[in-house]
């Protein structure tokens, strides 16, 4: 299986040479930034950080007694909110989250104080020596209950943060045309990111004027902004260098700003480098998760098997702080209907405070949760109408004739949803049947997705990217981009784009990890936009560079500049391949003439219009579709699910690097399968009770199904040479397909995720059998719960 996001495969460096007591970052920055995992970094005089946190989900802070901790040997600093020189705020969008609590805690794990000591053991002892006195307050842990009258308030302004809507067509009128109506409530659980490398950073101060942060992160510019805010420094005074990052999946988008601000604050006060690296248990207890959601459906179809209307109401559990919840809700809101033509739609998505761990970015960004519900309802309606689930999708899927989404966007032709569906079915039909043992049942399920590529309209201001391309005198190339590699293949994609554009072999191109002092703010590495945005910025830089390169090559070739093409390591005359000179010769000539051989590039998405009140307009720049077909084996007695095979067909625009593409699809399928079948967050009163991979069960290599992949090219995207993102579409259809396959195997409806054995066994006891559904009169509206 090709490597997925969690396996960066980057080399470790040898130990750093000794330096002075206060080393300047630029003396060793390239070594640290390019070759060292943050957990391996060590500098003379470096301190180790630890956190004092709340063990209650909701409480008043009565007292913090710090004197015993401060008196311990090797303890250098113990800080509280009173020691923050700038703003005590780390909220990435809303200023609702303090770096350090002042008088109130709202979640288990909320930070109360920071410790810096000369060893990890001393830091841990200091944490244990801090005496914390908390007065418990009522808490709320369900997003629906949080909106009930009299519910405990997480914040004074109320528990409802915001409601998003999609309103299209007359639901009441189309309701009367439906011959079958299906109602359900789905409870979709959260998910741990399970990246290989826990959260970690190293902050190196230069007095109190500047600080450099080395971080395992997806978004170094987010980290830069948070550290500058907390320390009261300018952005130019805060340098952030991404270290090789062992997986992200969204968990290293906004959250790394918090440990980075902690380490930077301690470094600012002590004048010494400070490293903060979480243990796995701490990471799982404190960091953000995929949002848990309650999704309520009322969908209707007519006797011809056509959807008439769809109503969706979603309650998103934001946890104690907003973080990125409103942004995740934007995608969930417009993704709730999927790739289907529905004449009348009403979607409401409520973002709700609770006293749970806060939700954040996770691969798919809200779309997987609503897609599970949408695809489940499609299957239920199909069975109620006596139709095969695939046939029901054929009658309703968007295509070149019906290409208007629920947000009123007319998709560009060709629309490949039907082709993806049909090809997945064809491929599944050519594979051997899945074998089942005694007492096991086999089922098949389908999941379709319409994925909005790039950032939602609400995040348009961040939809940008910067690149720097340097042509060296020997013809090699250095490329700097502002988007990050975390094992998903961005570096190889950027290398491929730069090599292709300059006509050099890929091994001649060196791509550097991001450094906020060398490239402009490029927004977040999210939404499957890495190759798209970074690649487009690189192409822009190459275009600018060629304004100076082509005239030099033309002189050497004795042709007009417009006839110069770069291919196979040579500059040559278009149409006359025998007239060529090595690109290295052109580069050397540019250097000899002192012609600038560096260029910057920039990308920004096209402006779009979107009405937030109705959810109508250009939510995304362009779209991709995908279909996954899953085959499962279920032990009905034990409630155990084995995913045996997944067929994945994706509309990719243009394949840039096939091994990286297939690696992303493999990884997305396994991660989605794990969430669907085994990855249960056991949260009780806001505390995670299974914060380890012993009790939180992620798939192993032996659990991976047989995967068959087909990439359909032709529907061009906006990426380099028409490519589209693959990181998130590779996951989104899998949980829906697996859930539908389990229901097909057992002949029951399942309304929870993940499908751990207790959920399946309990559902078999209640039995919502398909046979019961089929017995209802076809002309009667039926609600099923």
XYZ file of C-alpha atoms in Angstrom:
785
model
C 0.000 0.000 0.000
C 1.357 3.426 -0.896
C 2.161 5.716 2.042
C -0.722 7.799 3.351
C -0.725 11.057 5.316
C 0.474 9.540 8.531
C 3.774 8.185 7.119
C 6.072 11.019 6.095
C 9.145 8.820 5.719
C 11.610 11.676 6.305
C 15.192 10.980 7.522
C 16.418 11.816 10.997
C 19.534 13.965 11.349
C 22.582 13.339 13.503
C 22.839 15.149 16.844
C 23.235 18.909 16.633
C 26.730 20.323 17.198
C 27.163 22.173 20.502
C 26.619 25.939 20.380
C 26.606 28.823 22.834
C 24.192 29.147 25.735
C 21.794 31.304 23.683
C 22.136 29.990 20.112
C 20.805 32.164 17.326
C 18.082 30.329 15.366
C 19.604 31.136 11.985
C 22.795 29.257 12.944
C 21.013 25.914 13.009
C 17.588 26.640 11.589
C 18.044 24.754 8.337
C 19.095 21.589 10.159
C 16.222 21.755 12.612
C 13.609 22.897 10.131
C 14.456 20.457 7.381
C 15.516 17.184 8.977
C 14.493 16.922 12.624
C 11.235 15.902 14.225
C 10.319 18.348 16.953
C 10.429 15.669 19.637
C 14.108 15.089 18.781
C 15.174 18.726 19.046
C 17.539 19.584 21.866
C 19.562 22.728 22.586
C 21.964 23.674 25.379
C 20.062 25.205 28.275
C 16.729 24.025 26.899
C 13.833 23.826 29.363
C 11.022 21.306 29.361
C 7.437 22.553 29.594
C 4.417 20.949 31.234
C 0.798 21.985 31.761
C -1.339 22.281 34.883
C -4.872 21.487 33.740
C -8.387 21.174 35.088
C -9.813 17.787 35.990
C -13.373 19.131 35.844
C -15.534 20.033 32.874
C -17.115 23.096 34.485
C -15.976 24.931 37.586
C -14.994 28.206 39.210
C -11.316 28.613 40.012
C -11.159 29.315 43.733
C -7.378 29.181 44.182
C -4.071 28.200 42.595
C -1.288 27.624 45.109
C 2.041 27.767 43.237
C 4.678 28.310 45.944
C 5.469 24.631 46.460
C 6.006 24.098 42.747
C 8.208 27.176 42.417
C 10.425 26.039 45.252
C 11.295 22.672 43.703
C 14.833 22.092 42.408
C 15.314 22.586 38.649
C 12.009 24.475 38.303
C 12.672 27.751 36.473
C 9.197 29.212 35.947
C 5.559 28.654 36.902
C 3.229 31.029 35.026
C -0.462 31.912 35.144
C -2.753 34.187 33.144
C -1.355 37.184 35.037
C 1.998 36.598 33.301
C 0.686 36.974 29.739
C 2.170 40.193 28.285
C -0.225 40.409 25.337
C -3.765 39.102 24.875
C -4.726 36.004 26.847
C -6.531 34.594 23.824
C -5.857 31.721 21.404
C -9.211 31.437 19.615
C -8.452 31.109 15.915
C -11.719 32.806 14.842
C -13.613 33.895 17.979
C -11.839 35.379 21.032
C -13.671 33.015 23.381
C -10.737 30.825 24.447
C -8.035 31.948 26.899
C -4.542 30.568 26.740
C -4.714 30.226 30.541
C -7.947 30.174 32.537
C -8.569 33.112 34.848
C -11.578 32.339 37.026
C -13.552 29.689 35.126
C -12.868 26.358 33.443
C -15.199 24.960 30.792
C -13.627 21.633 29.840
C -11.481 18.865 31.225
C -7.903 19.711 30.338
C -8.310 23.486 30.393
C -4.920 25.084 31.109
C -4.495 26.758 34.503
C -0.704 27.232 34.699
C 2.498 26.534 32.783
C 5.714 25.034 34.136
C 9.264 25.162 32.768
C 12.017 23.053 34.333
C 15.453 21.719 33.462
C 14.185 18.159 33.057
C 10.933 16.484 32.154
C 10.850 14.787 35.533
C 11.180 18.109 37.361
C 8.448 19.641 35.204
C 6.123 16.740 36.010
C 6.907 17.052 39.736
C 6.112 20.775 39.635
C 2.734 20.077 38.011
C 1.951 17.657 40.830
C 2.972 20.243 43.421
C 0.499 22.876 42.230
C -2.577 22.898 44.448
C -5.744 23.605 42.469
C -9.048 24.444 44.167
C -12.114 24.314 41.926
C -15.771 24.827 42.797
C -17.836 22.530 40.534
C -20.532 24.048 38.339
C -23.326 22.313 36.381
C -22.210 21.060 32.973
C -23.912 19.972 29.737
C -22.588 17.295 27.382
C -25.179 16.850 24.637
C -25.660 19.473 21.887
C -29.427 18.983 21.760
C -29.782 19.189 25.545
C -27.556 22.280 25.553
C -30.244 24.186 23.632
C -33.067 23.202 25.969
C -34.502 25.870 28.303
C -32.655 25.921 31.607
C -29.566 24.114 30.298
C -26.309 25.096 32.042
C -24.609 27.910 30.176
C -21.115 27.220 28.920
C -20.652 30.907 28.061
C -22.738 33.808 29.285
C -24.120 34.662 25.857
C -25.881 31.290 25.518
C -25.018 27.889 24.110
C -26.098 28.486 20.506
C -23.099 29.865 18.642
C -24.606 30.147 15.172
C -27.106 28.532 12.801
C -26.353 28.066 9.092
C -29.040 27.396 6.510
C -29.675 26.180 2.992
C -33.136 27.132 1.728
C -34.219 26.192 -1.788
C -37.682 25.480 -3.200
C -41.025 25.039 -1.438
C -40.720 22.108 0.967
C -44.407 22.145 1.950
C -45.561 21.896 -1.657
C -43.147 19.108 -2.545
C -43.956 17.252 0.669
C -47.502 16.761 -0.683
C -46.062 15.118 -3.810
C -44.134 12.487 -1.871
C -45.525 8.974 -1.577
C -42.957 7.904 0.974
C -41.420 9.993 3.744
C -38.535 8.779 5.866
C -37.615 10.346 9.194
C -34.611 9.447 11.298
C -32.201 10.765 13.888
C -28.552 9.805 13.425
C -25.994 10.123 16.192
C -22.545 10.382 14.692
C -19.593 10.135 17.061
C -16.309 12.012 17.010
C -12.897 10.701 16.045
C -9.322 11.025 17.266
C -6.803 12.136 14.630
C -4.301 9.442 15.638
C -1.375 11.099 13.866
C 1.942 9.317 14.389
C 3.655 12.261 16.084
C 1.963 13.973 19.067
C 1.675 17.742 19.340
C 5.024 19.401 19.949
C 7.063 22.563 19.492
C 10.295 24.301 20.472
C 10.372 28.053 21.166
C 13.711 29.893 20.988
C 13.754 33.508 22.223
C 15.995 36.390 21.228
C 15.567 38.524 24.322
C 12.003 39.749 24.529
C 12.010 41.232 21.054
C 11.832 38.139 18.838
C 11.038 34.447 19.033
C 11.417 31.516 16.654
C 9.059 28.569 16.978
C 9.767 25.136 15.480
C 6.463 23.318 15.316
C 4.825 20.128 14.139
C 1.948 21.862 12.406
C -0.191 22.240 9.312
C -0.557 26.019 9.433
C 2.587 27.906 10.489
C 0.917 31.250 9.842
C -1.837 30.405 12.359
C 0.897 29.659 14.907
C 2.649 32.927 14.069
C -0.522 34.954 14.644
C -1.349 33.265 17.961
C 2.172 33.634 19.391
C 2.371 37.275 18.323
C -1.002 37.974 19.943
C -0.092 36.335 23.254
C 3.348 37.960 23.494
C 2.237 41.350 22.204
C 4.771 41.205 19.355
C 4.512 42.078 15.678
C 4.121 39.274 13.153
C 7.576 40.114 11.798
C 9.063 39.403 15.244
C 7.656 35.853 15.311
C 9.247 33.311 12.988
C 7.631 29.890 12.635
C 9.388 26.991 10.917
C 7.504 23.798 10.251
C 9.450 20.740 11.297
C 8.848 17.413 9.531
C 5.342 16.606 10.646
C 4.237 13.059 11.325
C 0.635 13.319 10.211
C -2.006 15.978 10.655
C -5.464 15.144 9.260
C -6.704 18.532 10.546
C -5.518 17.962 14.107
C -2.492 20.156 13.426
C -4.412 22.985 11.778
C -5.495 25.282 14.604
C -4.567 23.333 17.752
C -0.719 23.642 17.465
C -1.137 27.371 18.129
C -1.947 26.499 21.743
C 1.179 24.500 22.730
C 3.262 26.944 20.652
C 1.889 29.919 22.583
C 2.582 28.073 25.865
C 6.197 27.319 24.946
C 6.745 30.821 23.560
C 5.388 32.446 26.730
C 7.743 30.387 28.891
C 10.677 31.152 26.570
C 9.840 34.876 26.640
C 9.913 34.917 30.459
C 12.986 32.710 30.978
C 15.122 33.801 28.023
C 15.842 30.124 27.297
C 14.663 27.656 24.628
C 11.582 25.761 25.785
C 10.314 22.500 24.347
C 6.774 21.221 24.863
C 5.942 17.750 23.540
C 2.745 15.985 24.586
C 2.550 12.382 25.636
C -0.004 10.359 23.699
C -2.427 10.370 26.626
C -2.138 14.136 27.070
C -2.510 14.692 23.350
C -5.682 12.627 23.134
C -7.217 14.248 26.220
C -6.485 17.863 25.279
C -6.466 18.173 21.491
C -9.408 18.767 19.168
C -11.490 15.949 17.667
C -13.800 15.304 14.746
C -17.121 16.867 15.731
C -19.821 14.640 17.116
C -23.175 15.474 15.520
C -26.849 14.721 15.879
C -28.434 14.752 12.402
C -32.213 14.697 11.952
C -33.721 13.852 8.575
C -37.097 14.069 6.929
C -36.763 13.203 3.245
C -39.450 12.266 0.743
C -39.664 10.607 -2.667
C -42.444 9.862 -5.154
C -43.566 6.572 -6.663
C -41.259 7.061 -9.643
C -38.279 6.915 -7.344
C -37.475 10.631 -7.539
C -36.581 12.724 -4.500
C -39.177 15.395 -3.759
C -37.791 17.222 -0.741
C -35.173 16.959 1.979
C -35.127 18.502 5.434
C -31.984 18.255 7.553
C -31.372 19.626 11.025
C -27.893 19.123 12.439
C -26.654 19.814 15.967
C -22.864 20.128 15.969
C -21.078 19.639 19.292
C -18.480 22.432 19.272
C -17.292 21.614 22.770
C -16.244 24.321 25.201
C -14.789 26.724 22.616
C -15.570 27.588 19.009
C -12.161 26.894 17.485
C -12.932 26.116 13.835
C -16.445 24.812 14.497
C -18.275 27.498 12.545
C -16.039 26.879 9.529
C -16.580 23.128 9.750
C -20.317 23.797 10.005
C -20.261 25.797 6.772
C -19.080 22.738 4.846
C -21.383 20.352 6.700
C -24.320 22.653 5.990
C -23.879 22.774 2.211
C -22.816 19.091 1.969
C -25.884 17.650 3.709
C -27.783 16.767 0.521
C -24.919 15.153 -1.355
C -24.671 14.769 -5.141
C -28.406 14.567 -5.704
C -31.079 16.605 -7.458
C -33.712 17.617 -4.884
C -36.383 20.201 -5.879
C -36.926 21.522 -2.353
C -34.359 21.666 0.444
C -34.272 23.034 3.960
C -31.045 22.519 5.918
C -30.275 24.005 9.320
C -26.949 23.446 11.037
C -26.637 24.570 14.658
C -23.211 25.060 16.221
C -23.561 24.470 19.956
C -21.363 24.933 23.032
C -21.069 21.993 25.450
C -18.565 21.157 28.195
C -16.998 18.427 26.052
C -13.581 18.447 24.419
C -13.746 20.971 21.627
C -14.185 19.881 18.036
C -11.855 20.981 15.274
C -10.709 20.352 11.754
C -10.601 16.724 10.641
C -10.195 15.241 7.191
C -13.511 15.892 5.463
C -14.348 18.920 7.628
C -17.955 18.111 8.579
C -18.859 16.432 5.293
C -18.290 12.820 6.450
C -20.842 13.112 9.272
C -23.653 14.504 7.125
C -22.733 12.159 4.256
C -23.206 9.119 6.506
C -26.701 10.366 7.322
C -27.542 11.326 3.741
C -26.418 8.036 2.225
C -28.219 6.091 4.981
C -31.472 7.883 4.172
C -30.992 7.236 0.447
C -30.773 3.503 1.184
C -33.799 3.619 3.469
C -35.929 5.410 0.870
C -34.806 2.970 -1.810
C -35.882 -0.006 0.258
C -39.174 1.644 1.110
C -39.827 2.101 -2.624
C -38.768 -1.472 -3.430
C -35.767 -0.218 -5.424
C -32.176 -1.321 -5.414
C -30.101 1.399 -3.666
C -27.909 1.800 -6.753
C -30.934 2.202 -9.019
C -32.429 4.797 -6.670
C -29.184 6.765 -6.885
C -29.195 6.511 -10.678
C -32.595 8.199 -10.747
C -31.512 11.086 -8.550
C -27.801 11.720 -9.042
C -26.610 14.993 -10.573
C -25.431 14.744 -14.171
C -24.900 16.912 -17.234
C -28.661 17.425 -17.587
C -29.474 18.072 -13.930
C -26.410 19.806 -12.549
C -27.724 22.340 -10.031
C -26.652 21.665 -6.453
C -28.674 22.399 -3.335
C -26.862 25.751 -3.097
C -27.961 26.763 -6.594
C -24.539 26.217 -8.173
C -24.591 24.918 -11.743
C -21.746 22.407 -11.954
C -19.386 22.610 -14.893
C -19.708 19.839 -17.459
C -18.912 17.015 -17.478
C -20.517 16.018 -14.169
C -19.083 12.581 -13.442
C -21.170 11.401 -10.475
C -23.121 8.893 -12.563
C -19.964 7.646 -14.245
C -18.267 7.127 -10.879
C -21.286 5.193 -9.595
C -21.562 2.984 -12.657
C -17.844 2.273 -12.805
C -17.721 1.305 -9.125
C -20.577 -1.140 -9.661
C -18.869 -2.582 -12.761
C -15.556 -3.068 -10.973
C -17.244 -4.702 -7.982
C -19.037 -7.125 -10.306
C -15.750 -8.355 -11.771
C -14.157 -9.233 -8.427
C -14.504 -12.633 -6.716
C -17.274 -12.853 -4.104
C -16.313 -12.134 -0.512
C -15.988 -15.284 1.542
C -17.879 -15.584 4.821
C -17.485 -18.064 7.637
C -20.099 -19.861 9.696
C -22.513 -17.408 11.293
C -21.183 -14.490 9.218
C -23.170 -12.386 6.784
C -21.955 -10.432 3.762
C -23.283 -7.040 2.733
C -22.612 -4.390 0.114
C -23.018 -0.640 0.460
C -22.472 2.463 -1.640
C -21.353 5.957 -0.684
C -21.383 8.920 -3.085
C -19.925 12.350 -2.397
C -19.928 15.757 -4.041
C -16.884 17.540 -2.645
C -16.424 21.306 -2.851
C -12.753 21.813 -3.667
C -10.809 24.478 -1.842
C -12.112 26.680 0.973
C -15.780 27.586 1.462
C -16.845 31.095 0.468
C -16.663 32.105 4.128
C -12.918 31.410 4.112
C -12.177 33.056 0.771
C -9.846 35.610 2.320
C -7.503 32.743 3.290
C -7.610 31.110 -0.138
C -4.172 32.199 -1.282
C -0.689 30.798 -1.647
C 2.894 32.006 -2.048
C 5.926 30.426 -3.718
C 9.561 31.293 -4.368
C 11.511 29.605 -7.177
C 15.309 29.954 -7.422
C 17.229 28.673 -10.448
C 20.753 27.854 -9.335
C 23.771 28.398 -11.658
C 24.138 24.619 -12.114
C 20.532 24.219 -13.276
C 19.187 22.833 -10.002
C 16.146 24.483 -8.470
C 15.126 25.532 -4.959
C 11.400 25.951 -4.287
C 9.831 27.448 -1.193
C 6.091 27.299 -0.557
C 3.887 28.394 2.325
C 1.824 25.203 2.521
C 2.951 22.206 4.505
C 3.985 18.607 4.025
C 2.609 16.220 6.651
C 3.002 12.941 4.815
C 0.212 13.592 2.297
C 2.594 14.100 -0.630
C 2.640 17.886 -1.048
C 6.414 18.054 -1.485
C 6.399 15.502 -4.281
C 3.450 17.271 -5.939
C 5.240 20.632 -5.800
C 8.457 19.008 -6.994
C 6.581 17.429 -9.923
C 4.929 20.720 -10.897
C 8.168 22.715 -10.708
C 10.144 20.079 -12.621
C 7.513 19.855 -15.337
C 7.237 23.633 -15.692
C 11.013 24.163 -15.887
C 11.760 21.078 -17.947
C 14.200 19.618 -15.429
C 14.205 16.163 -13.811
C 12.370 16.011 -10.453
C 15.583 15.120 -8.619
C 16.985 18.528 -9.603
C 14.269 20.276 -7.554
C 14.645 20.779 -3.786
C 11.422 21.775 -2.006
C 11.817 23.357 1.441
C 9.438 23.105 4.374
C 7.626 26.380 5.172
C 9.262 29.205 7.086
C 7.156 32.301 7.744
C 10.206 34.523 7.192
C 10.800 33.329 3.613
C 7.320 33.151 2.043
C 4.107 35.148 2.400
C 1.097 33.968 4.388
C -0.351 31.177 2.276
C -3.394 30.335 4.359
C -4.001 26.888 5.859
C -2.975 23.522 4.417
C -6.500 22.140 4.472
C -9.477 21.358 2.227
C -7.362 19.269 -0.167
C -5.899 22.534 -1.473
C -2.177 21.871 -1.011
C -1.191 20.753 -4.524
C -3.758 23.083 -6.050
C -2.724 26.300 -4.296
C 1.006 25.657 -3.924
C 1.232 24.238 -7.434
C -0.517 27.237 -8.971
C 1.774 29.608 -7.055
C 4.822 27.700 -8.333
C 3.549 27.923 -11.910
C 3.096 31.668 -11.474
C 6.662 31.992 -10.177
C 8.018 29.959 -13.106
C 6.057 32.148 -15.528
C 7.715 35.244 -14.062
C 11.135 33.607 -14.018
C 10.838 32.675 -17.685
C 10.451 36.342 -18.614
C 14.183 36.563 -17.859
C 15.217 33.003 -18.685
C 13.682 32.685 -22.163
C 15.499 35.683 -23.724
C 18.852 34.293 -22.564
C 18.004 30.847 -23.918
C 16.823 32.445 -27.174
C 20.200 34.111 -27.650
C 21.981 30.812 -27.165
C 19.576 29.084 -29.553
C 19.410 31.932 -32.100
C 15.627 32.029 -32.080
C 12.882 34.360 -30.845
C 12.067 33.990 -27.102
C 8.511 32.917 -27.904
C 9.885 29.775 -29.589
C 11.773 28.571 -26.499
C 10.437 25.512 -24.723
C 11.867 23.725 -21.669
C 11.842 19.957 -21.825
C 14.019 17.039 -20.818
C 16.609 19.166 -19.055
C 17.101 21.363 -22.108
C 15.957 24.649 -23.536
C 15.123 24.000 -27.167
C 13.439 25.512 -30.176
C 9.781 24.548 -30.394
C 9.329 22.069 -33.229
C 13.103 21.594 -33.690
C 14.233 19.350 -30.815
C 17.745 18.995 -32.256
C 18.379 22.696 -31.566
C 18.838 22.530 -27.789
C 21.116 23.652 -24.976
C 21.151 22.285 -21.397
C 19.139 24.309 -18.935
C 22.231 24.274 -16.704
C 24.051 26.211 -19.460
C 21.255 28.788 -19.580
C 21.337 29.102 -15.779
C 25.113 29.565 -15.784
C 24.809 32.257 -18.457
C 22.181 34.086 -16.374
C 24.512 33.989 -13.374
C 27.444 35.249 -15.468
C 25.356 38.177 -16.687
C 24.050 38.850 -13.156
C 20.441 38.337 -14.290
C 18.005 37.734 -11.457
C 17.218 34.001 -11.253
C 14.686 34.141 -8.435
C 10.957 34.756 -8.780
C 7.968 34.839 -6.489
C 4.585 33.406 -7.373
C 1.082 33.955 -6.064
C -2.261 32.189 -6.250
C -5.723 33.227 -5.140
C -9.037 31.628 -5.986
C -11.628 33.381 -8.072
C -14.041 35.654 -6.170
C -17.500 34.168 -5.676
C -20.872 35.368 -4.451
C -22.756 33.516 -1.731
C -25.797 34.483 0.325
C -25.266 33.144 3.846
C -28.915 33.723 4.847
C -30.258 31.297 2.230
C -27.141 29.216 1.582
C -27.383 29.982 -2.119
C -24.511 30.869 -4.419
C -20.922 29.886 -5.086
C -20.005 27.970 -1.954
C -16.897 26.508 -3.619
C -14.699 27.252 -6.602
C -15.211 23.844 -8.231
C -16.216 20.304 -7.318
C -15.074 16.682 -7.413
C -17.183 13.550 -7.092
C -16.360 10.085 -5.826
C -18.056 6.762 -5.267
C -16.938 4.048 -2.861
C -18.504 0.615 -2.820
C -17.789 -1.431 0.303
C -18.222 -5.134 0.923
C -18.266 -6.273 4.550
C -18.492 -9.454 6.572
C -20.443 -9.236 9.842
C -20.513 -11.644 12.749
C -24.070 -10.996 13.899
C -23.653 -12.802 17.202
C -20.611 -10.795 18.294
C -21.378 -7.612 16.385
C -17.965 -7.633 14.717
C -17.478 -6.005 11.313
C -14.723 -6.805 8.841
C -14.400 -4.599 5.784
C -13.236 -7.006 3.105
C -13.120 -4.900 -0.053
C -13.555 -1.297 -1.140
C -13.846 -0.130 -4.736
C -12.990 3.567 -5.038
C -13.704 5.585 -8.171
C -12.677 9.247 -8.135
C -13.091 12.213 -10.440
C -9.555 13.650 -10.164
C -9.313 16.040 -13.106
C -5.708 15.154 -13.918
C -3.330 12.803 -12.123
C -0.167 14.639 -11.085
C 1.598 11.765 -9.302
C -0.138 8.409 -9.330
C 1.614 6.738 -6.358
C 0.822 9.751 -4.153
C -2.782 9.804 -5.395
C -3.289 6.115 -4.666
C -1.562 6.444 -1.293
C -4.024 9.162 -0.304
C -6.993 7.020 -1.358
C -5.697 3.975 0.531
C -5.109 6.080 3.653
C -8.495 7.805 3.434
C -10.315 4.498 3.090
C -8.587 2.925 6.098
C -9.090 6.022 8.250
C -12.757 6.246 7.274
C -13.229 2.532 7.858
C -11.724 2.833 11.344
C -14.086 5.652 12.270
C -17.048 3.651 10.952
C -16.305 0.404 12.757
C -14.038 0.708 15.807
C -12.900 4.220 16.739
C -15.203 5.117 19.615
C -14.380 8.106 21.805
C -15.522 7.083 25.272
C -16.358 10.510 26.717
C -17.958 10.692 30.150
C -18.776 14.049 31.754
C -16.334 15.667 29.347
C -13.423 13.345 30.129
C -11.966 10.986 27.535
C -11.840 7.583 29.217
C -9.836 5.800 26.511
C -6.887 8.133 25.765
C -4.540 5.489 24.373
C -4.303 3.177 21.400
C -4.829 0.263 23.760
C -8.457 1.232 24.316
C -9.103 3.551 21.354
C -8.919 1.030 18.537
C -7.526 2.202 15.212
C -7.092 -0.163 12.246
C -3.803 -1.952 11.784
C -2.268 -3.078 8.504
C -3.912 -6.468 8.925
C -7.349 -4.786 9.054
C -6.893 -2.969 5.738
C -9.317 -4.176 3.075
C -8.516 -5.068 -0.497
C -8.757 -1.744 -2.340
C -9.374 -1.273 -6.038
C -8.882 2.265 -7.338
C -9.860 3.936 -10.564
C -9.134 7.598 -11.274
C -11.360 9.196 -13.905
C -9.694 12.073 -15.717
C -11.433 14.594 -17.926
C -13.471 16.970 -15.740
C -10.796 19.600 -15.268
C -10.291 21.274 -11.916
C -8.445 24.492 -11.122
C -5.239 22.833 -9.985
C -2.078 22.544 -12.089
C -2.992 21.127 -15.499
C -6.598 20.582 -14.399
C -5.929 18.524 -11.262
C -8.244 18.282 -8.244
C -7.592 17.583 -4.572
C -7.842 14.014 -3.271
C -7.034 14.059 0.465
C -10.572 14.564 1.775
C -12.679 12.974 -1.005
C -10.689 9.790 -0.362
C -12.243 9.439 3.103
C -15.747 10.921 2.926
C -17.635 8.141 1.060
C -16.088 5.242 3.006
C -17.952 5.447 6.356
C -21.268 5.842 4.526
C -20.548 2.856 2.278
C -19.454 0.705 5.228
C -22.525 1.623 7.297
C -24.833 0.801 4.385
C -23.045 -2.488 3.784
C -23.475 -3.539 7.424
C -27.183 -2.703 7.251
C -27.445 -4.726 4.034
C -25.744 -7.707 5.679
C -27.950 -7.689 8.788
C -31.232 -6.486 7.316
C -31.653 -3.727 9.911
C -31.296 0.027 10.190
C -28.434 1.480 12.230
C -28.580 5.069 13.448
C -25.265 5.421 15.277
C -21.607 5.607 14.319
C -19.147 4.053 14.955
C -20.593 0.579 14.522
C -18.861 -0.988 17.495
C -20.212 -4.359 18.672
C -22.542 -2.985 21.410
C -24.263 -0.736 18.849
C -24.843 -3.630 16.445
C -25.972 -6.083 19.104
C -28.370 -3.527 20.600
C -29.824 -2.748 17.172
C -30.332 -6.439 16.450
C -32.264 -6.651 19.695
C -34.534 -3.759 18.674
C -34.667 -4.871 15.015
C -35.794 -2.291 12.501
C -35.904 -4.941 9.738
C -36.128 -4.003 6.082
C -38.991 -6.465 5.669
C -41.131 -4.306 7.959
C -40.373 -1.272 5.826
C -41.371 -3.000 2.621
C -44.732 -4.054 4.060
C -45.974 -0.445 4.305
C -48.387 0.756 1.609
C -46.470 2.522 -1.163
C -48.852 5.490 -1.171
C -48.538 6.229 2.524
C -46.068 8.668 4.071
C -44.180 6.719 6.704
C -41.910 8.083 9.409
C -39.299 5.693 10.729
C -37.228 6.411 13.839
